[in-house]
Amino acid sequence: MKKERFIEVLAPAGSFESMKAAVNAGADAVYMGGAKFGARAYAKNPNQERLLEALDYVHLHGKKFYLTVNTLLKEQELSGELYDFLVPAYEAGVDALIVQDFGVWQAVRRLFPDLKLHASTQMTITGVRGAKELKRQGASRIVTARELSLEEIRKIREQVEIEIETFVHGALCYSYSGQCLFSSLAGGRSGNRGRCAQICRLPYEAWEGKKRISKVEEPYLMNLKDLCGLQSLGELLDAGVCSLKIEGRMKSPRYTAGVVSIYRKYVDIYRKVGGKSWKIKSEDLNFLLELFDRGGFSDGYFHGHNGRAMCSLSGKPVRRPVDTVLFERLDQQYVEPERKEKIKGNLKITQDLPAKLSFSMGEMAVSVEGGIVLPAKNSPLTAESLRKQIGKLGETPFVLEELDIELFEHCFLPVGELNELRRKGALALQEEILKPYRRQSGKRKREYFHGEEMKVPKGRKESSMPCLSVLVEEEAQFAGALEEQAVGRIYLSTEIMEPERLSELAKRCKEAGKECFFALPRIWREGFSLSVTEYSGADGFLLRTVDELSLMEEFGEGYEFVADASLYTFNKEAREMLFNRGIAMDTAPLELNERELKERGLSGSEMVVYGRLPMMVSAQCIRKTVGRCQKGRKQERLVLSDRKKMRFPVKSYCRFCYNVIYNSAPLWLAPELLEVCAMNPQMLRLQFTTEGNAEVSSVVRAYAAALKGEDPGRQPENRTRGHFRRGVE
């Protein structure tokens, strides 16, 4: 007999009530966060006791429970809190963890080696390379980036034996998940820490030079419509997706139940007839819009890379008249009912022997004994009275479907003892159902993290003072970096400059006695290629995504590899994982403050001390959204202006088809440079994005002076210290 293919409707559970509604509506699994470390810090996440109750509830009803630990953890959180947080859920049988942080990943693999790990969409897995990398690191499942097409998903499934989970419904982030610092840098609320302020949903103006190119009536330039993948459901499942993920941990139980019920309906249809023999009913799409409408739906990126049609440019969620009939039906059908599993029972009442009760559910069966059955003096037990009393399963997760009774004549047992017998039986069956999920943690010591010194490799060179490195995105910025003696390394971006120009500039670097590294694209998508012969002359490469880690094997020995800040290393464990993978140097996180950087350590790391920091990397294109796409043509940069007249430069990287939105002010840490140096970083990086050559020269000279303890002599009028002092929650 052919084994039925595994397909899962995966529901959000931002609260205990939403979890129950999801199970009632037909979800196969739920994902939920606890009191810590979840990417929805403002959801009604349960405390530990309630979380374990939810976990048992899901398992009692035959469903799966995935715990979200999908934020970046600071050093003290990882070493002092993570283990204690995870042990109860592990012992209770959590089915998998959804993880973003490399440090969490490595710690869990060591402490709980049999616990399944799902790579969060926050890891920005965009292709076969990333999927292979995460499988190599022990992932049982990847949650693909929301930006992937059906074809890209299909190729992952064809080439990598790994489970694929894909978002099919709900809100879309404007940025690639895990690549957004907008909320963090603008307001101190980090999306990487579960505290996104949804700044992208606010109104903006788009400017080209002094000309406004966006319409007054369309100010919500980054306000994406919600995804509805229902029309593509058959194609998604045919492409190899096994878990259909619904977004919405901040939404109501009613919303969760309604969306789950519709996807449950069509998955069941797919199981019966396949992917092409049915159509979505218009009333079902309207039903989903009644639950939440942000200006209509889009099918996301499944059939297109980006586009104006994906945006709700004119406003916020549509205020629809409340459909009280619909909402009441959802409440009555899914939100309010207590789900009960049908069980069967057998009761044996024999005088002078203990009463015996057996309960069974499927293949699970238990037997318990009660008090000694007495001879009846007045009113003997009857089958009817016994069936009524044993059937009172009340707050248990069971309902008695059938009860066989063996009752000898003239027997008596007090009602209290019958109640206790029923209670014992229900509890025993509950424990029997949950027994396969239970684990022993091995009583590993939390002090593991404190008692052993983390193995943080040292940099390849030791010096009393770090040297400067410079990253340039455009050839016009190169000369200003080349001429300064304090600069020991130049990173050349592959995003704009052509291979032959990069090779020529690399040659000039070596002639000037400087190292030359090529900075790879911020996002690596299917169809991109890069060969060492084409990009010749580099001493090494700056890697920016998980997908690019596999290039280390392809390029072979003879090159050094640096992990950029987008390959987050918030803690020592994360650093160790990358160093063990073959990285020579990592880049200090942009969201940690001075104290946190000291706890994590900077030895062997590079630190960005100047530059407009990238706030968003998006598959969307502001130019295309306002109807002015000029792909392949020389173009000026755009600027986004917000309600406070802050101006954010936007660069289109047409070769790889993504936008980067930069901070309104450059990071300027020249006055703090000696404090930074006291933490012993390997290198200090200056990043140039929108600057001209003269400004590059001026900034490099200022930092060279500051490195010597001299007055930098200048500073930008508009500047920021980023998170060096403040950090994020």
Coordinates of N, CA and C in Angstrom, one line a residue, residues 76 118 178 219 229 240 259 309 352 450 576 601 654 672:
Q76 N 24.4 36.8 27.4 CA 23.9 36.4 28.7 C 22.6 35.6 28.6
H118 N 14.0 23.4 12.9 CA 13.5 23.9 11.7 C 14.2 25.3 11.5
G178 N 14.7 38.7 8.4 CA 16.1 38.6 8.9 C 17.0 39.6 8.4
P219 N 0.6 57.1 -0.8 CA 1.8 57.3 0.1 C 2.3 56.0 0.8
G229 N -2.2 32.4 -0.7 CA -1.7 31.3 -1.6 C -2.7 30.3 -2.0
G240 N 6.4 20.4 -3.9 CA 7.1 19.7 -2.8 C 7.0 20.3 -1.5
V259 N -9.2 31.1 8.8 CA -8.2 30.8 7.8 C -7.8 29.3 7.7
A309 N 1.4 45.6 -8.1 CA 0.2 45.0 -7.7 C 0.2 44.3 -6.4
D352 N -17.2 -7.9 46.2 CA -16.0 -8.3 47.0 C -14.7 -8.2 46.3
H450 N 28.8 28.3 31.5 CA 29.7 29.1 32.3 C 31.0 28.3 32.6
E576 N 31.4 30.7 17.1 CA 32.1 29.4 17.1 C 31.6 28.5 15.9
G601 N 32.6 39.5 23.0 CA 34.0 39.5 22.6 C 34.2 40.0 21.1
C654 N 20.1 46.5 -9.7 CA 19.3 45.8 -10.7 C 19.9 44.5 -11.2
E672 N 34.6 57.5 19.3 CA 34.6 56.4 20.2 C 35.7 55.3 19.8

